[in-house]
Amino acid sequence: DLTWVLDDWRLTKSAAISDDFGNFHDLSHNGRVGNIVTINGREPESFAVRSGERIRLRLINAANARVFALNFAGHRPTIIAYDGQPVAPHDAPGERVLLGPAMRIDIVIDMTNRPGERFPVVDTFYRGMDFKAVELVYAPEPLRESPLDTSVSLADNTMPEPDLSAALRHDVRLGGGMMGGMTTGTMDGRRVSMREMMRNGKAWTVNGVVADGHVMEPLLTLARDRTYILALDNDTAWHHPIHLHGHSFRVIRRNDAPTPRREWQDTVLMNPRERVEIAFVADNPGDWMFHCHILEHRAAGMSGVIRIA
């Protein structure tokens, strides 16, 4: 049972951390994506495994902005949990384990190859920027002759189940960024042009509003213990891992098609121009941040507050 905290760093040629934090290109595009990937704070060359071994690998994406899509060459990872919540065990879609910033995924891998063999783990998310994170290296002595055949299913979730038949529905639109087509937004209570937003270091909106700071009027006010569906529209050209504080939710639809596993998450990665529906019971009272977890996107306006009263 192991944990990998995945992160990235933007380093100069002299191995110093680049000091270009907060530049507008990062704010309005992908965010601050680094050029070095680390696992648990290091850049390891190899990771020792043994034939016949079963590993539960808890992956945590701690990066500012990098989306990881890990390909475990020569292996077949089974996903058993998202964001700390059990899911029916299944193969990684497209043979890649996909994590946006703040996402956590638990996988089980049976080490079925021969002693002495080596297999790369490669981040393949960004086109032309494949990055080998580490190599799985098989020790000379096997642990057992054949893999385990026991179940990898986790215990069922005990959170309150959303009542979709009685759910109240709200639309939430994410806008802005380069190539997004947005021309205006509401900032400090005024309707302003995208140019004025940019002069103030802002580039993104939630329902047309540019967030500034952490204390703000609620985007939505929800009644405690009611079921809600939030229909999220990514009206931008970029990916956004959307995170709701204080709650987990079921991801129930993508682009109007039901999701096959209705997985529980607290951070859902949205593709450009994608529509995602999430459902949850608003059982945790208070004001909760709702934001893109690419930190530069949040700082540049893609944030709001959902109030449970």
Short mmCIF file of C-alpha atoms in Angstrom, two decimals:
data_model
loop_
_atom_site.label_atom_id
_atom_site.label_comp_id
_atom_site.label_asym_id
_atom_site.label_seq_id
_atom_site.Cartn_x
_atom_site.Cartn_y
_atom_site.Cartn_z
CA ASP A 1 0.00 0.00 0.00
CA LEU A 2 1.91 3.01 -1.32
CA THR A 3 1.35 6.72 -1.96
CA TRP A 4 2.74 8.77 -4.84
CA VAL A 5 2.38 12.54 -4.51
CA LEU A 6 2.74 13.82 -8.07
CA ASP A 7 3.97 17.35 -8.65
CA ASP A 8 5.83 19.40 -11.22
CA TRP A 9 8.28 22.26 -11.13
CA ARG A 10 9.29 24.96 -13.60
CA LEU A 11 13.08 25.15 -13.42
CA THR A 12 15.61 27.28 -15.23
CA LYS A 13 18.71 25.84 -16.90
CA SER A 14 20.59 26.42 -13.65
CA ALA A 15 18.01 24.29 -11.76
CA ALA A 16 16.54 27.28 -9.91
CA ILE A 17 12.76 27.68 -9.64
CA SER A 18 11.65 30.04 -12.38
CA ASP A 19 10.40 33.30 -10.88
CA ASP A 20 7.78 34.01 -13.57
CA PHE A 21 4.84 33.37 -11.23
CA GLY A 22 1.54 35.06 -12.10
CA ASN A 23 2.37 35.86 -15.71
CA PHE A 24 -0.72 36.47 -17.82
CA HIS A 25 0.03 33.71 -20.32
CA ASP A 26 -0.21 31.11 -17.54
CA LEU A 27 -3.30 32.79 -16.05
CA SER A 28 -5.19 32.73 -19.35
CA HIS A 29 -3.99 29.42 -20.83
CA ASN A 30 -3.06 26.07 -19.18
CA GLY A 31 -1.81 27.51 -15.90
CA ARG A 32 1.74 27.12 -14.59
CA VAL A 33 2.84 23.78 -16.07
CA GLY A 34 6.36 22.79 -15.06
CA ASN A 35 9.16 21.06 -16.96
CA ILE A 36 10.17 18.56 -14.24
CA VAL A 37 7.90 15.93 -12.68
CA THR A 38 8.51 14.60 -9.17
CA ILE A 39 7.13 11.70 -7.13
CA ASN A 40 7.09 12.33 -3.37
CA GLY A 41 9.32 15.36 -3.88
CA ARG A 42 12.03 13.54 -5.85
CA GLU A 43 12.79 12.72 -9.46
CA PRO A 44 13.34 8.95 -9.15
CA GLU A 45 14.93 6.92 -11.90
CA SER A 46 13.41 3.62 -10.82
CA PHE A 47 10.81 2.03 -8.58
CA ALA A 48 11.48 -1.52 -7.39
CA VAL A 49 8.75 -4.16 -7.73
CA ARG A 50 8.64 -7.97 -7.58
CA SER A 51 6.99 -10.53 -9.82
CA GLY A 52 3.71 -11.69 -8.32
CA GLU A 53 3.38 -8.59 -6.13
CA ARG A 54 0.10 -6.67 -5.85
CA ILE A 55 0.36 -2.93 -5.14
CA ARG A 56 -2.35 -0.50 -4.12
CA LEU A 57 -1.02 2.82 -5.39
CA ARG A 58 -2.64 5.98 -4.03
CA LEU A 59 -2.00 8.77 -6.55
CA ILE A 60 -2.34 12.42 -5.50
CA ASN A 61 -1.98 15.28 -7.97
CA ALA A 62 -0.46 18.17 -6.00
CA ALA A 63 0.56 20.25 -9.04
CA ASN A 64 -0.58 23.83 -9.65
CA ALA A 65 -1.89 23.08 -13.10
CA ARG A 66 -0.47 19.91 -14.67
CA VAL A 67 -2.97 17.25 -15.66
CA PHE A 68 -1.35 13.81 -15.45
CA ALA A 69 -2.26 10.96 -17.79
CA LEU A 70 -0.09 8.08 -16.63
CA ASN A 71 0.55 5.10 -18.88
CA PHE A 72 1.95 2.08 -17.03
CA ALA A 73 3.63 0.23 -19.89
CA GLY A 74 3.34 -3.55 -19.65
CA HIS A 75 0.75 -3.37 -16.85
CA ARG A 76 -2.99 -3.14 -16.41
CA PRO A 77 -3.94 -0.76 -13.57
CA THR A 78 -7.38 -1.23 -12.01
CA ILE A 79 -9.04 1.90 -10.62
CA ILE A 80 -10.73 1.26 -7.25
CA ALA A 81 -11.33 4.79 -5.86
CA TYR A 82 -11.65 8.42 -6.95
CA ASP A 83 -10.95 11.25 -4.48
CA GLY A 84 -11.00 8.80 -1.58
CA GLN A 85 -14.38 7.31 -2.53
CA PRO A 86 -14.82 3.68 -3.67
CA VAL A 87 -15.82 2.91 -7.24
CA ALA A 88 -16.56 -0.39 -8.98
CA PRO A 89 -13.11 -1.71 -10.02
CA HIS A 90 -12.42 -1.05 -13.69
CA ASP A 91 -9.57 -0.69 -16.17
CA ALA A 92 -8.14 2.78 -16.68
CA PRO A 93 -9.97 4.29 -19.69
CA GLY A 94 -7.69 4.40 -22.71
CA GLU A 95 -4.98 2.72 -20.61
CA ARG A 96 -4.20 6.08 -18.97
CA VAL A 97 -4.79 7.08 -15.34
CA LEU A 98 -6.05 10.66 -15.67
CA LEU A 99 -5.73 13.12 -12.76
CA GLY A 100 -6.36 16.84 -12.80
CA PRO A 101 -4.91 19.04 -10.04
CA ALA A 102 -6.33 18.10 -6.59
CA MET A 103 -7.62 14.74 -7.84
CA ARG A 104 -6.75 11.47 -6.10
CA ILE A 105 -7.06 8.04 -7.66
CA ASP A 106 -6.35 4.66 -6.06
CA ILE A 107 -5.24 1.92 -8.42
CA VAL A 108 -4.31 -1.73 -7.98
CA ILE A 109 -1.54 -3.18 -10.12
CA ASP A 110 -0.55 -6.83 -10.27
CA MET A 111 3.11 -7.22 -11.21
CA THR A 112 2.88 -9.94 -13.82
CA ASN A 113 6.20 -9.57 -15.65
CA ARG A 114 9.51 -11.39 -15.29
CA PRO A 115 12.37 -10.65 -12.88
CA GLY A 116 14.85 -8.14 -14.28
CA GLU A 117 12.43 -6.49 -16.70
CA ARG A 118 11.91 -2.70 -16.79
CA PHE A 119 8.83 -0.72 -17.80
CA PRO A 120 8.40 3.08 -18.02
CA VAL A 121 5.58 5.07 -16.43
CA VAL A 122 4.98 7.97 -18.82
CA ASP A 123 2.85 11.09 -18.49
CA THR A 124 1.22 11.45 -21.92
CA PHE A 125 -1.33 14.22 -21.38
CA TYR A 126 0.25 17.14 -23.24
CA ARG A 127 0.84 16.67 -26.95
CA GLY A 128 4.55 16.62 -27.72
CA MET A 129 5.44 16.78 -24.02
CA ASP A 130 5.53 13.11 -22.97
CA PHE A 131 7.49 12.81 -19.73
CA LYS A 132 8.89 9.61 -18.24
CA ALA A 133 8.13 9.85 -14.53
CA VAL A 134 9.86 6.65 -13.42
CA GLU A 135 10.64 3.05 -14.45
CA LEU A 136 9.18 0.00 -12.76
CA VAL A 137 12.14 -2.35 -12.27
CA TYR A 138 11.54 -6.00 -11.41
CA ALA A 139 13.78 -7.42 -8.68
CA PRO A 140 15.72 -10.65 -9.39
CA GLU A 141 13.63 -12.71 -6.96
CA PRO A 142 9.85 -13.08 -7.46
CA LEU A 143 7.44 -12.67 -4.56
CA ARG A 144 5.09 -15.42 -5.80
CA GLU A 145 4.73 -17.48 -8.96
CA SER A 146 1.29 -16.20 -9.98
CA PRO A 147 -0.73 -13.06 -9.21
CA LEU A 148 -3.35 -12.96 -6.48
CA ASP A 149 -6.93 -13.81 -7.47
CA THR A 150 -8.67 -12.08 -4.52
CA SER A 151 -11.14 -9.23 -4.98
CA VAL A 152 -9.91 -5.62 -5.04
CA SER A 153 -13.36 -4.11 -4.37
CA LEU A 154 -13.61 -1.66 -1.49
CA ALA A 155 -16.51 -1.40 0.95
CA ASP A 156 -19.57 0.49 -0.29
CA ASN A 157 -19.81 4.22 0.27
CA THR A 158 -22.02 5.30 3.18
CA MET A 159 -22.71 8.89 2.11
CA PRO A 160 -26.34 10.02 1.56
CA GLU A 161 -27.54 9.04 -1.91
CA PRO A 162 -28.86 11.91 -4.07
CA ASP A 163 -32.59 11.61 -4.81
CA LEU A 164 -32.57 12.47 -8.50
CA SER A 165 -36.36 12.30 -8.76
CA ALA A 166 -36.66 15.23 -6.35
CA ALA A 167 -33.50 17.12 -7.31
CA LEU A 168 -33.43 20.84 -7.89
CA ARG A 169 -31.31 21.92 -10.83
CA HIS A 170 -28.93 24.82 -11.42
CA ASP A 171 -26.85 25.73 -14.46
CA VAL A 172 -23.27 26.90 -13.97
CA ARG A 173 -21.31 28.29 -16.92
CA LEU A 174 -17.52 28.58 -16.95
CA GLY A 175 -16.21 31.24 -19.29
CA GLY A 176 -13.14 33.15 -20.38
CA GLY A 177 -9.53 32.38 -21.21
CA MET A 178 -7.74 32.74 -24.49
CA MET A 179 -9.68 31.50 -27.53
CA GLY A 180 -12.84 31.35 -25.42
CA GLY A 181 -14.89 33.96 -27.24
CA MET A 182 -15.95 35.79 -24.06
CA THR A 183 -16.03 39.59 -24.50
CA THR A 184 -17.33 40.89 -21.13
CA GLY A 185 -17.68 39.92 -17.48
CA THR A 186 -18.92 41.36 -14.22
CA MET A 187 -16.07 42.57 -12.01
CA ASP A 188 -16.62 44.48 -8.74
CA GLY A 189 -20.29 44.77 -9.66
CA ARG A 190 -19.57 46.41 -13.03
CA ARG A 191 -19.84 45.00 -16.52
CA VAL A 192 -16.37 45.31 -18.02
CA SER A 193 -14.64 44.31 -21.23
CA MET A 194 -12.23 41.40 -21.50
CA ARG A 195 -9.49 43.96 -22.07
CA GLU A 196 -10.20 45.61 -18.69
CA MET A 197 -10.30 42.20 -17.03
CA MET A 198 -6.87 41.45 -18.49
CA ARG A 199 -5.46 44.76 -17.23
CA ASN A 200 -6.49 43.63 -13.73
CA GLY A 201 -4.95 40.15 -14.08
CA LYS A 202 -8.30 38.45 -14.60
CA ALA A 203 -9.35 36.07 -17.39
CA TRP A 204 -12.12 33.74 -16.20
CA THR A 205 -15.72 33.85 -14.98
CA VAL A 206 -18.33 31.66 -13.29
CA ASN A 207 -21.81 32.56 -14.55
CA GLY A 208 -20.32 35.74 -15.98
CA VAL A 209 -18.81 36.93 -12.68
CA VAL A 210 -15.09 37.45 -12.11
CA ALA A 211 -14.12 36.35 -8.58
CA ASP A 212 -11.76 38.46 -6.52
CA GLY A 213 -10.50 37.08 -3.22
CA HIS A 214 -12.21 34.43 -1.12
CA VAL A 215 -15.09 36.28 0.56
CA MET A 216 -17.92 36.99 -1.84
CA GLU A 217 -21.65 36.85 -2.29
CA PRO A 218 -22.80 33.28 -2.97
CA LEU A 219 -23.11 32.03 -6.50
CA LEU A 220 -25.91 29.74 -5.29
CA THR A 221 -27.80 29.36 -2.01
CA LEU A 222 -28.99 25.79 -1.44
CA ALA A 223 -31.38 24.41 1.16
CA ARG A 224 -29.80 22.02 3.62
CA ASP A 225 -30.43 18.30 3.05
CA ARG A 226 -32.00 18.78 -0.40
CA THR A 227 -30.64 17.03 -3.50
CA TYR A 228 -29.21 19.26 -6.22
CA ILE A 229 -27.97 18.73 -9.75
CA LEU A 230 -25.41 21.21 -11.05
CA ALA A 231 -25.16 21.27 -14.84
CA LEU A 232 -21.65 22.55 -15.53
CA ASP A 233 -20.87 24.00 -18.97
CA ASN A 234 -17.22 24.50 -19.86
CA ASP A 235 -17.57 27.27 -22.40
CA THR A 236 -13.79 27.61 -22.78
CA ALA A 237 -10.95 26.17 -24.84
CA TRP A 238 -9.16 24.71 -21.79
CA HIS A 239 -9.42 21.90 -19.25
CA HIS A 240 -10.74 22.69 -15.77
CA PRO A 241 -10.68 20.42 -12.67
CA ILE A 242 -13.74 21.78 -10.86
CA HIS A 243 -13.69 21.31 -7.08
CA LEU A 244 -16.46 21.75 -4.51
CA HIS A 245 -15.38 22.15 -0.90
CA GLY A 246 -17.29 20.40 1.87
CA HIS A 247 -19.04 17.75 -0.25
CA SER A 248 -18.56 14.79 -2.53
CA PHE A 249 -20.85 14.44 -5.54
CA ARG A 250 -21.84 11.84 -8.09
CA VAL A 251 -20.78 12.55 -11.67
CA ILE A 252 -23.97 11.46 -13.45
CA ARG A 253 -23.71 12.71 -17.06
CA ARG A 254 -21.12 13.88 -19.57
CA ASN A 255 -22.28 15.62 -22.74
CA ASP A 256 -25.84 14.40 -22.06
CA ALA A 257 -24.77 10.73 -21.83
CA PRO A 258 -25.06 8.88 -18.50
CA THR A 259 -21.74 8.00 -16.91
CA PRO A 260 -21.28 4.22 -16.64
CA ARG A 261 -20.24 4.21 -12.95
CA ARG A 262 -21.75 7.42 -11.50
CA GLU A 263 -18.51 7.82 -9.57
CA TRP A 264 -18.27 9.85 -6.37
CA GLN A 265 -15.75 12.67 -6.64
CA ASP A 266 -15.02 16.09 -5.18
CA THR A 267 -13.05 17.28 -8.21
CA VAL A 268 -14.28 16.64 -11.73
CA LEU A 269 -11.98 17.19 -14.71
CA MET A 270 -13.86 18.90 -17.55
CA ASN A 271 -12.67 18.85 -21.15
CA PRO A 272 -12.89 21.96 -23.33
CA ARG A 273 -16.51 22.67 -24.42
CA GLU A 274 -17.76 19.77 -22.29
CA ARG A 275 -21.00 19.64 -20.27
CA VAL A 276 -20.95 17.66 -17.02
CA GLU A 277 -23.77 17.07 -14.53
CA ILE A 278 -23.06 16.37 -10.87
CA ALA A 279 -25.52 15.47 -8.10
CA PHE A 280 -25.18 15.70 -4.33
CA VAL A 281 -27.07 16.13 -1.06
CA ALA A 282 -26.39 19.57 0.41
CA ASP A 283 -25.93 18.24 3.95
CA ASN A 284 -22.95 20.31 5.12
CA PRO A 285 -24.00 23.85 6.12
CA GLY A 286 -21.79 26.86 5.47
CA ASP A 287 -20.17 28.81 2.66
CA TRP A 288 -18.11 26.52 0.42
CA MET A 289 -15.66 27.46 -2.30
CA PHE A 290 -16.47 26.16 -5.78
CA HIS A 291 -13.60 26.72 -8.18
CA CYS A 292 -11.21 25.52 -10.83
CA HIS A 293 -8.28 23.81 -9.12
CA ILE A 294 -5.77 25.05 -11.67
CA LEU A 295 -4.57 27.65 -9.20
CA GLU A 296 -3.83 30.30 -11.82
CA HIS A 297 -7.38 29.96 -13.18
CA ARG A 298 -8.81 30.38 -9.68
CA ALA A 299 -6.64 33.43 -9.01
CA ALA A 300 -7.72 34.94 -12.34
CA GLY A 301 -11.44 34.70 -11.59
CA MET A 302 -12.78 31.14 -11.93
CA SER A 303 -14.18 30.77 -8.43
CA GLY A 304 -17.37 31.23 -6.47
CA VAL A 305 -19.13 30.37 -3.22
CA ILE A 306 -21.99 27.94 -2.73
CA ARG A 307 -23.95 28.56 0.46
CA ILE A 308 -25.75 25.73 2.25
CA ALA A 309 -28.34 27.17 4.64
#
